PDB file of C-alpha atoms and ligand atoms in Angstrom:
ATOM      1  CA  MET A 461      -1.173  -3.739 -23.751  1.00  0.00           C
ATOM      2  CA  THR A 462       1.816  -4.719 -25.491  1.00  0.00           C
ATOM      3  CA  ASN A 463       4.866  -6.959 -23.819  1.00  0.00           C
ATOM      4  CA  GLU A 464       7.042  -3.599 -24.182  1.00  0.00           C
ATOM      5  CA  ALA A 465       4.149  -1.645 -22.297  1.00  0.00           C
ATOM      6  CA  GLN A 466       3.732  -4.458 -19.735  1.00  0.00           C
ATOM      7  CA  SER A 467       7.406  -4.637 -19.074  1.00  0.00           C
ATOM      8  CA  ARG A 468       7.912  -0.902 -18.478  1.00  0.00           C
ATOM      9  CA  LEU A 469       4.912  -1.310 -16.163  1.00  0.00           C
ATOM     10  CA  PRO A 470       6.086  -0.679 -11.946  1.00  0.00           C
ATOM     11  CA  ARG A 471       6.733  -4.010 -10.222  1.00  0.00           C
ATOM     12  CA  HIS A 472       5.059  -2.562  -7.210  1.00  0.00           C
ATOM     13  CA  VAL A 473       2.443   0.580  -6.646  1.00  0.00           C
ATOM     14  CA  ALA A 474       1.884   2.098  -3.488  1.00  0.00           C
ATOM     15  CA  ILE A 475      -0.582   4.617  -2.591  1.00  0.00           C
ATOM     16  CA  ILE A 476      -1.141   6.965   0.600  1.00  0.00           C
ATOM     17  CA  MET A 477      -4.919   7.215   0.298  1.00  0.00           C
ATOM     18  CA  ASP A 478      -5.359  10.676   1.505  1.00  0.00           C
ATOM     19  CA  GLY A 479      -8.320  13.617   1.716  1.00  0.00           C
ATOM     20  CA  ASN A 480     -11.391  11.428   2.543  1.00  0.00           C
ATOM     21  CA  GLY A 481     -12.469  14.079   5.110  1.00  0.00           C
ATOM     22  CA  ARG A 482     -11.672  17.426   3.009  1.00  0.00           C
ATOM     23  CA  TRP A 483     -13.759  15.620   0.040  1.00  0.00           C
ATOM     24  CA  ALA A 484     -16.466  15.146   2.675  1.00  0.00           C
ATOM     25  CA  LYS A 485     -16.159  18.568   4.204  1.00  0.00           C
ATOM     26  CA  LYS A 486     -16.184  20.782   0.812  1.00  0.00           C
ATOM     27  CA  ARG A 487     -19.563  18.973  -0.240  1.00  0.00           C
ATOM     28  CA  LEU A 488     -20.856  19.624   3.646  1.00  0.00           C
ATOM     29  CA  MET A 489     -21.060  15.943   4.685  1.00  0.00           C
ATOM     30  CA  PRO A 490     -19.983  13.848   7.305  1.00  0.00           C
ATOM     31  CA  ARG A 491     -16.192  12.748   6.952  1.00  0.00           C
ATOM     32  CA  ALA A 492     -17.828   9.200   6.912  1.00  0.00           C
ATOM     33  CA  ALA A 493     -19.263   9.971   3.790  1.00  0.00           C
ATOM     34  CA  GLY A 494     -15.502  10.334   2.502  1.00  0.00           C
ATOM     35  CA  HIS A 495     -14.565   7.109   3.603  1.00  0.00           C
ATOM     36  CA  VAL A 496     -17.467   5.722   1.849  1.00  0.00           C
ATOM     37  CA  ALA A 497     -16.467   7.556  -1.410  1.00  0.00           C
ATOM     38  CA  GLY A 498     -12.894   6.315  -0.758  1.00  0.00           C
ATOM     39  CA  VAL A 499     -13.656   2.837  -0.507  1.00  0.00           C
ATOM     40  CA  SER A 500     -15.454   3.048  -3.880  1.00  0.00           C
ATOM     41  CA  THR A 501     -11.927   4.081  -5.107  1.00  0.00           C
ATOM     42  CA  VAL A 502     -10.020   1.987  -3.605  1.00  0.00           C
ATOM     43  CA  ARG A 503     -12.287  -0.808  -5.625  1.00  0.00           C
ATOM     44  CA  MET A 504     -11.913   1.048  -8.680  1.00  0.00           C
ATOM     45  CA  ILE A 505      -8.246   1.084  -8.550  1.00  0.00           C
ATOM     46  CA  VAL A 506      -7.861  -2.558  -7.234  1.00  0.00           C
ATOM     47  CA  ARG A 507      -9.760  -3.245 -10.653  1.00  0.00           C
ATOM     48  CA  ALA A 508      -7.462  -0.718 -12.759  1.00  0.00           C
ATOM     49  CA  ALA A 509      -4.371  -2.757 -11.347  1.00  0.00           C
ATOM     50  CA  ASN A 510      -5.986  -6.091 -12.225  1.00  0.00           C
ATOM     51  CA  ASP A 511      -6.598  -5.020 -15.168  1.00  0.00           C
ATOM     52  CA  ILE A 512      -3.430  -3.552 -16.754  1.00  0.00           C
ATOM     53  CA  GLY A 513      -1.634  -6.341 -15.319  1.00  0.00           C
ATOM     54  CA  LEU A 514       0.347  -4.789 -12.212  1.00  0.00           C
ATOM     55  CA  LYS A 515       1.811  -7.293 -10.043  1.00  0.00           C
ATOM     56  CA  ASN A 516       2.016  -5.320  -6.826  1.00  0.00           C
ATOM     57  CA  LEU A 517      -0.648  -3.046  -5.334  1.00  0.00           C
ATOM     58  CA  THR A 518      -0.076  -2.135  -1.540  1.00  0.00           C
ATOM     59  CA  LEU A 519      -2.645   0.433  -0.187  1.00  0.00           C
ATOM     60  CA  TYR A 520      -2.406   2.385   2.949  1.00  0.00           C
ATOM     61  CA  ALA A 521      -5.741   1.960   4.460  1.00  0.00           C
ATOM     62  CA  PHE A 522      -5.189   2.391   8.529  1.00  0.00           C
ATOM     63  CA  SER A 523      -2.095   3.653   9.862  1.00  0.00           C
ATOM     64  CA  SER A 524      -1.261   2.719  13.607  1.00  0.00           C
ATOM     65  CA  GLU A 525      -1.713   7.065  14.308  1.00  0.00           C
ATOM     66  CA  ASN A 526      -5.027   6.461  12.931  1.00  0.00           C
ATOM     67  CA  TRP A 527      -6.316   5.286  16.417  1.00  0.00           C
ATOM     68  CA  LYS A 528      -6.082   8.536  17.605  1.00  0.00           C
ATOM     69  CA  ARG A 529      -9.228   9.790  15.900  1.00  0.00           C
ATOM     70  CA  PRO A 530     -12.399  10.433  17.260  1.00  0.00           C
ATOM     71  CA  VAL A 531     -13.659   6.746  18.529  1.00  0.00           C
ATOM     72  CA  THR A 532     -16.593   6.875  16.271  1.00  0.00           C
ATOM     73  CA  GLU A 533     -14.804   7.750  13.233  1.00  0.00           C
ATOM     74  CA  VAL A 534     -12.261   4.664  13.699  1.00  0.00           C
ATOM     75  CA  SER A 535     -15.365   2.564  14.326  1.00  0.00           C
ATOM     76  CA  HIS A 536     -16.479   3.633  10.819  1.00  0.00           C
ATOM     77  CA  LEU A 537     -13.482   3.175   8.906  1.00  0.00           C
ATOM     78  CA  MET A 538     -13.184  -0.391  10.877  1.00  0.00           C
ATOM     79  CA  THR A 539     -16.839  -0.866   9.498  1.00  0.00           C
ATOM     80  CA  LEU A 540     -15.320  -0.397   6.036  1.00  0.00           C
ATOM     81  CA  PHE A 541     -12.281  -2.015   6.070  1.00  0.00           C
ATOM     82  CA  ARG A 542     -14.459  -4.984   7.676  1.00  0.00           C
ATOM     83  CA  ALA A 543     -17.209  -4.789   4.637  1.00  0.00           C
ATOM     84  CA  TYR A 544     -14.300  -4.455   1.927  1.00  0.00           C
ATOM     85  CA  VAL A 545     -12.200  -7.401   2.894  1.00  0.00           C
ATOM     86  CA  ARG A 546     -15.529  -9.527   3.381  1.00  0.00           C
ATOM     87  CA  ASP A 547     -17.511  -8.328  -0.238  1.00  0.00           C
ATOM     88  CA  ASP A 548     -14.496  -7.719  -2.292  1.00  0.00           C
ATOM     89  CA  VAL A 549     -12.476 -11.286  -1.594  1.00  0.00           C
ATOM     90  CA  THR A 550     -14.852 -12.827  -3.902  1.00  0.00           C
ATOM     91  CA  GLU A 551     -13.381 -10.900  -6.879  1.00  0.00           C
ATOM     92  CA  LEU A 552     -10.273 -10.952  -6.003  1.00  0.00           C
ATOM     93  CA  VAL A 553     -10.390 -14.860  -6.476  1.00  0.00           C
ATOM     94  CA  ARG A 554     -12.334 -14.725  -9.713  1.00  0.00           C
ATOM     95  CA  ASN A 555      -9.195 -12.702 -10.856  1.00  0.00           C
ATOM     96  CA  ASN A 556      -6.669 -14.569  -9.870  1.00  0.00           C
ATOM     97  CA  ALA A 557      -5.584 -11.692  -6.651  1.00  0.00           C
ATOM     98  CA  ARG A 558      -3.648 -12.409  -3.979  1.00  0.00           C
ATOM     99  CA  LEU A 559      -4.727 -10.523  -0.615  1.00  0.00           C
ATOM    100  CA  ARG A 560      -2.443  -9.675   2.235  1.00  0.00           C
ATOM    101  CA  PHE A 561      -2.227  -7.601   5.175  1.00  0.00           C
ATOM    102  CA  ILE A 562       0.862  -5.816   6.371  1.00  0.00           C
ATOM    103  CA  GLY A 563       0.947  -4.051  10.059  1.00  0.00           C
ATOM    104  CA  ASN A 564       0.072  -4.720  13.839  1.00  0.00           C
ATOM    105  CA  ARG A 565      -2.508  -7.352  14.199  1.00  0.00           C
ATOM    106  CA  SER A 566      -2.762  -7.278  17.879  1.00  0.00           C
ATOM    107  CA  ARG A 567      -5.098  -4.436  17.984  1.00  0.00           C
ATOM    108  CA  ALA A 568      -7.701  -5.848  15.352  1.00  0.00           C
ATOM    109  CA  SER A 569     -10.868  -7.060  16.552  1.00  0.00           C
ATOM    110  CA  ALA A 570     -11.040 -10.981  16.412  1.00  0.00           C
ATOM    111  CA  ASP A 571     -13.828 -10.464  13.740  1.00  0.00           C
ATOM    112  CA  ILE A 572     -11.530  -8.346  11.619  1.00  0.00           C
ATOM    113  CA  LEU A 573      -8.330 -10.537  12.396  1.00  0.00           C
ATOM    114  CA  ALA A 574     -10.404 -13.897  11.333  1.00  0.00           C
ATOM    115  CA  LEU A 575     -11.717 -12.547   8.491  1.00  0.00           C
ATOM    116  CA  MET A 576      -7.963 -10.932   7.293  1.00  0.00           C
ATOM    117  CA  GLU A 577      -6.431 -14.580   8.014  1.00  0.00           C
ATOM    118  CA  GLU A 578      -9.103 -16.297   5.852  1.00  0.00           C
ATOM    119  CA  SER A 579      -8.912 -14.027   2.982  1.00  0.00           C
ATOM    120  CA  GLU A 580      -5.181 -14.127   2.911  1.00  0.00           C
ATOM    121  CA  ARG A 581      -5.655 -17.925   3.187  1.00  0.00           C
ATOM    122  CA  ARG A 582      -8.198 -17.716   0.182  1.00  0.00           C
ATOM    123  CA  THR A 583      -5.824 -16.317  -1.669  1.00  0.00           C
ATOM    124  CA  GLU A 584      -2.371 -17.710  -1.246  1.00  0.00           C
ATOM    125  CA  ALA A 585      -1.807 -19.677  -4.298  1.00  0.00           C
ATOM    126  CA  ASN A 586      -3.571 -17.054  -6.495  1.00  0.00           C
ATOM    127  CA  THR A 587      -0.973 -15.529  -9.115  1.00  0.00           C
ATOM    128  CA  GLY A 588      -2.391 -12.931 -10.625  1.00  0.00           C
ATOM    129  CA  LEU A 589      -2.203  -9.125  -8.636  1.00  0.00           C
ATOM    130  CA  ASN A 590      -0.886  -8.856  -5.251  1.00  0.00           C
ATOM    131  CA  LEU A 591      -3.129  -6.746  -3.290  1.00  0.00           C
ATOM    132  CA  THR A 592      -1.289  -5.470   0.324  1.00  0.00           C
ATOM    133  CA  LEU A 593      -3.564  -3.501   2.479  1.00  0.00           C
ATOM    134  CA  ALA A 594      -1.622  -1.756   5.541  1.00  0.00           C
ATOM    135  CA  PHE A 595      -3.952  -2.016   8.366  1.00  0.00           C
ATOM    136  CA  ASP A 596      -2.650  -0.732  11.765  1.00  0.00           C
ATOM    137  CA  TYR A 597       0.751  -0.288   9.921  1.00  0.00           C
ATOM    138  CA  GLY A 598       3.594   2.295  10.652  1.00  0.00           C
ATOM    139  CA  SER A 599       7.381   1.749   9.494  1.00  0.00           C
ATOM    140  CA  GLN A 600       9.074   2.863  12.302  1.00  0.00           C
ATOM    141  CA  GLU A 601       7.449   0.373  14.191  1.00  0.00           C
ATOM    142  CA  GLU A 602       8.179  -2.140  11.115  1.00  0.00           C
ATOM    143  CA  ILE A 603      11.896  -1.681  11.309  1.00  0.00           C
ATOM    144  CA  VAL A 604      12.159  -1.275  15.230  1.00  0.00           C
ATOM    145  CA  ALA A 605      10.641  -4.678  15.264  1.00  0.00           C
ATOM    146  CA  ALA A 606      12.819  -6.183  12.867  1.00  0.00           C
ATOM    147  CA  ALA A 607      15.776  -4.401  14.280  1.00  0.00           C
ATOM    148  CA  ARG A 608      14.455  -6.404  17.637  1.00  0.00           C
ATOM    149  CA  GLU A 609      14.217  -9.670  16.041  1.00  0.00           C
ATOM    150  CA  LEU A 610      17.849  -9.750  14.821  1.00  0.00           C
ATOM    151  CA  ALA A 611      19.102  -8.527  18.263  1.00  0.00           C
ATOM    152  CA  LEU A 612      17.667 -11.200  19.754  1.00  0.00           C
ATOM    153  CA  ALA A 613      18.921 -14.095  17.262  1.00  0.00           C
ATOM    154  CA  ALA A 614      22.197 -12.451  17.965  1.00  0.00           C
ATOM    155  CA  ALA A 615      21.967 -12.374  21.734  1.00  0.00           C
ATOM    156  CA  ARG A 616      20.669 -16.039  21.774  1.00  0.00           C
ATOM    157  CA  GLY A 617      24.166 -16.776  19.320  1.00  0.00           C
ATOM    158  CA  GLU A 618      22.707 -17.508  16.447  1.00  0.00           C
ATOM    159  CA  LEU A 619      23.609 -14.845  14.445  1.00  0.00           C
ATOM    160  CA  ASN A 620      26.835 -12.634  14.072  1.00  0.00           C
ATOM    161  CA  PRO A 621      26.236  -9.110  13.889  1.00  0.00           C
ATOM    162  CA  ASP A 622      29.041  -8.540  11.365  1.00  0.00           C
ATOM    163  CA  ASP A 623      26.646 -10.782   9.330  1.00  0.00           C
ATOM    164  CA  ILE A 624      23.640  -8.335   9.266  1.00  0.00           C
ATOM    165  CA  THR A 625      22.958  -6.855   5.674  1.00  0.00           C
ATOM    166  CA  LYS A 626      20.309  -5.035   3.826  1.00  0.00           C
ATOM    167  CA  GLU A 627      18.771  -7.803   2.474  1.00  0.00           C
ATOM    168  CA  LEU A 628      18.915 -10.141   5.838  1.00  0.00           C
ATOM    169  CA  PHE A 629      17.170  -6.857   7.394  1.00  0.00           C
ATOM    170  CA  ALA A 630      14.625  -6.398   4.929  1.00  0.00           C
ATOM    171  CA  ALA A 631      14.019 -10.533   4.955  1.00  0.00           C
ATOM    172  CA  ARG A 632      12.713  -9.448   8.623  1.00  0.00           C
ATOM    173  CA  LEU A 633      10.052  -6.828   7.413  1.00  0.00           C
ATOM    174  CA  SER A 634       6.055  -7.411   6.443  1.00  0.00           C
ATOM    175  CA  THR A 635       6.945  -6.857   2.990  1.00  0.00           C
ATOM    176  CA  ALA A 636       9.662  -9.777   2.896  1.00  0.00           C
ATOM    177  CA  GLY A 637       8.956 -11.396  -0.730  1.00  0.00           C
ATOM    178  CA  THR A 638       7.639  -8.218  -2.416  1.00  0.00           C
ATOM    179  CA  PRO A 639       9.817  -5.983  -4.516  1.00  0.00           C
ATOM    180  CA  ASP A 640      10.220  -2.463  -3.306  1.00  0.00           C
ATOM    181  CA  PRO A 641       7.571  -0.213  -4.566  1.00  0.00           C
ATOM    182  CA  ASP A 642       8.793   1.532  -7.879  1.00  0.00           C
ATOM    183  CA  LEU A 643       5.986   4.487  -7.235  1.00  0.00           C
ATOM    184  CA  VAL A 644       4.502   5.728  -4.560  1.00  0.00           C
ATOM    185  CA  ILE A 645       1.417   8.243  -4.906  1.00  0.00           C
ATOM    186  CA  ARG A 646       0.112  10.302  -2.130  1.00  0.00           C
ATOM    187  CA  THR A 647      -3.390  11.667  -2.961  1.00  0.00           C
ATOM    188  CA  SER A 648      -4.883  15.174  -1.411  1.00  0.00           C
ATOM    189  CA  GLY A 649      -1.738  17.921  -2.380  1.00  0.00           C
ATOM    190  CA  GLU A 650       0.481  17.019   0.831  1.00  0.00           C
ATOM    191  CA  TYR A 651       4.067  16.270   0.574  1.00  0.00           C
ATOM    192  CA  ARG A 652       4.488  13.624   3.151  1.00  0.00           C
ATOM    193  CA  LEU A 653       5.176   9.659   4.102  1.00  0.00           C
ATOM    194  CA  SER A 654       3.756   9.537   6.987  1.00  0.00           C
ATOM    195  CA  ASN A 655       5.392   6.769   8.095  1.00  0.00           C
ATOM    196  CA  PHE A 656       4.674   4.384   5.153  1.00  0.00           C
ATOM    197  CA  LEU A 657       6.859   1.816   4.024  1.00  0.00           C
ATOM    198  CA  LEU A 658      10.291   4.234   4.613  1.00  0.00           C
ATOM    199  CA  TRP A 659      12.303   1.379   4.136  1.00  0.00           C
ATOM    200  CA  GLN A 660      11.177   0.361   1.054  1.00  0.00           C
ATOM    201  CA  SER A 661      11.128   3.297  -0.803  1.00  0.00           C
ATOM    202  CA  ALA A 662      14.184   3.969  -0.548  1.00  0.00           C
ATOM    203  CA  TYR A 663      14.517   4.174  -4.357  1.00  0.00           C
ATOM    204  CA  ALA A 664      10.725   4.713  -5.206  1.00  0.00           C
ATOM    205  CA  GLU A 665       9.819   7.595  -7.452  1.00  0.00           C
ATOM    206  CA  PHE A 666       7.240   9.760  -5.686  1.00  0.00           C
ATOM    207  CA  LEU A 667       4.110  11.085  -7.245  1.00  0.00           C
ATOM    208  CA  PHE A 668       1.846  13.733  -5.546  1.00  0.00           C
ATOM    209  CA  VAL A 669      -1.067  14.594  -6.939  1.00  0.00           C
ATOM    210  CA  ASP A 670      -3.608  17.355  -5.766  1.00  0.00           C
ATOM    211  CA  LYS A 671      -6.549  15.786  -6.205  1.00  0.00           C
ATOM    212  CA  LEU A 672      -8.481  14.281  -2.890  1.00  0.00           C
ATOM    213  CA  TRP A 673      -8.690  10.407  -2.719  1.00  0.00           C
ATOM    214  CA  PRO A 674     -12.335   9.976  -3.505  1.00  0.00           C
ATOM    215  CA  ASP A 675     -11.739  11.924  -6.856  1.00  0.00           C
ATOM    216  CA  PHE A 676      -8.564  10.170  -8.150  1.00  0.00           C
ATOM    217  CA  THR A 677      -9.849   8.360 -10.895  1.00  0.00           C
ATOM    218  CA  ARG A 678      -8.665   5.097 -13.327  1.00  0.00           C
ATOM    219  CA  GLU A 679      -7.144   7.812 -15.701  1.00  0.00           C
ATOM    220  CA  ASP A 680      -5.348   9.423 -12.982  1.00  0.00           C
ATOM    221  CA  PHE A 681      -3.946   6.011 -11.887  1.00  0.00           C
ATOM    222  CA  LEU A 682      -3.138   4.948 -15.226  1.00  0.00           C
ATOM    223  CA  ASN A 683      -1.523   8.304 -16.247  1.00  0.00           C
ATOM    224  CA  ALA A 684       0.402   7.932 -13.027  1.00  0.00           C
ATOM    225  CA  VAL A 685       1.756   4.392 -14.189  1.00  0.00           C
ATOM    226  CA  ASN A 686       2.512   5.672 -17.795  1.00  0.00           C
ATOM    227  CA  SER A 687       4.234   8.844 -16.223  1.00  0.00           C
ATOM    228  CA  TYR A 688       6.891   6.418 -14.253  1.00  0.00           C
ATOM    229  CA  ALA A 689       7.471   3.980 -17.196  1.00  0.00           C
ATOM    230  CA  ARG A 690       8.643   7.345 -18.990  1.00  0.00           C
ATOM    231  CA  ARG A 691      10.737   8.171 -16.184  1.00  0.00           C
ATOM    232  CA  GLU A 692      14.302   7.289 -16.378  1.00  0.00           C
ATOM    233  CA  ARG A 693      15.600   5.132 -12.758  1.00  0.00           C
ATOM    234  CA  ARG A 694      19.210   5.242 -12.124  1.00  0.00           C
ATOM    235  CA  PHE A 695      19.455   3.503  -8.598  1.00  0.00           C
ATOM    236  CA  GLY A 696      22.053   6.150  -8.057  1.00  0.00           C
ATOM    237  CA  ALA A 697      24.326   5.187 -10.712  1.00  0.00           C
ATOM    238  CA  VAL A 698      24.913   6.880 -13.909  1.00  0.00           C
ATOM    239  CA  VAL A 699      23.150   5.595 -17.069  1.00  0.00           C
ATOM    240  CA  GLU A 700      25.700   5.179 -19.852  1.00  0.00           C
ATOM    241  CA  GLU A 701      25.381   7.737 -23.054  1.00  0.00           C
ATOM    242  CA  THR A 702      25.131   5.608 -25.872  1.00  0.00           C
ATOM    243  CA  VAL A 703      27.882   7.011 -28.259  1.00  0.00           C
ATOM    244  CA  ALA A 704      25.961   7.589 -31.931  1.00  0.00           C
TER     245      ALA A 704
HETATM  246  C1  FPP B  44      -7.751   9.844   4.698  1.00  0.00           C
HETATM  247  O1  FPP B  44      -8.494  10.409   4.227  1.00  0.00           O
HETATM  248  C2  FPP B  44      -7.563   8.213   4.085  1.00  0.00           C
HETATM  249  C3  FPP B  44      -7.596   7.238   5.245  1.00  0.00           C
HETATM  250  C4  FPP B  44      -7.800   7.389   6.973  1.00  0.00           C
HETATM  251  C5  FPP B  44      -7.030   6.153   4.750  1.00  0.00           C
HETATM  252  C6  FPP B  44      -8.003   5.512   3.636  1.00  0.00           C
HETATM  253  C7  FPP B  44      -9.115   4.739   4.243  1.00  0.00           C
HETATM  254  C8  FPP B  44     -10.244   4.317   3.350  1.00  0.00           C
HETATM  255  C9  FPP B  44     -10.024   4.655   1.267  1.00  0.00           C
HETATM  256  C10 FPP B  44     -11.228   3.623   3.632  1.00  0.00           C
HETATM  257  C11 FPP B  44     -10.917   2.252   4.193  1.00  0.00           C
HETATM  258  C12 FPP B  44      -9.964   1.450   3.266  1.00  0.00           C
HETATM  259  C13 FPP B  44     -10.249   0.466   2.913  1.00  0.00           C
HETATM  260  C14 FPP B  44      -9.090  -0.511   1.941  1.00  0.00           C
HETATM  261  C15 FPP B  44     -11.633  -0.200   2.982  1.00  0.00           C
HETATM  262  P1  FPP B  44      -8.256  11.505   5.775  1.00  0.00           P
HETATM  263  O2  FPP B  44      -9.743  11.181   6.653  1.00  0.00           O
HETATM  264  O3  FPP B  44      -7.236  11.598   6.252  1.00  0.00           O
HETATM  265  O4  FPP B  44      -9.154  12.663   4.756  1.00  0.00           O
HETATM  266  P2  FPP B  44      -8.042  14.439   5.587  1.00  0.00           P
HETATM  267  O5  FPP B  44      -6.925  14.258   5.249  1.00  0.00           O
HETATM  268  O6  FPP B  44      -8.908  14.885   4.198  1.00  0.00           O
HETATM  269  O7  FPP B  44      -9.290  14.584   6.567  1.00  0.00           O
END
């Protein structure tokens, strides 16, 4: 990739991986098979992100609402998540990638929690791709937690409410330190954000693709990144026309 192409890469791509269940249903297979296929796509997209030198990739692995699914499905998703974190961390280390998790950790099982902490520790000094898995994540909960922390600090007299700025607020979110997503992709033809990175996506470009997550390919991902590079981003400002 040329330097020019590299400089036009989004700094951060976030993906809502949707459609595993429908993918399985179309094939008359159990939903679990769709999630298994979904993990293969995760692996392939992480490799692609690493290959092109993307700095930040965030994947919505499990939402705080996903606990409402049938117990057997939740338990299968946990098994897949556990296996992914356990098995793929070696490759992430080899590729100088960093793995982090955002979301609520209080409901994770002890072994998953331990795996999360260990893989974060093992990869924390890595400087390549920063892979964030959103696990038991809900953006509204995250925003409320940040507001609560600031309110408590103000109540303790440590903070003047007049000093609360966007930056101060963002620093209390779980994504603090990571640039906001430039590009948010959702698969499966649904046009929703589903409580994902609401604050952080204020200026993101959105790409909704019809393909179901297990059908999403490396080429689809590269096309999405390239289509972003071609879009003009203005952040609410007017881009000055150059006078010929
Ligand atoms: C949506 O499909 C998918 C999820 C519940 C989250 C994505 C999970 C994976 C890809 C597997 C585990 C993740 C990792 C990182 C190892 P859906 O079941 O909502 O599909 P549907 O809308 O067609 O029912």
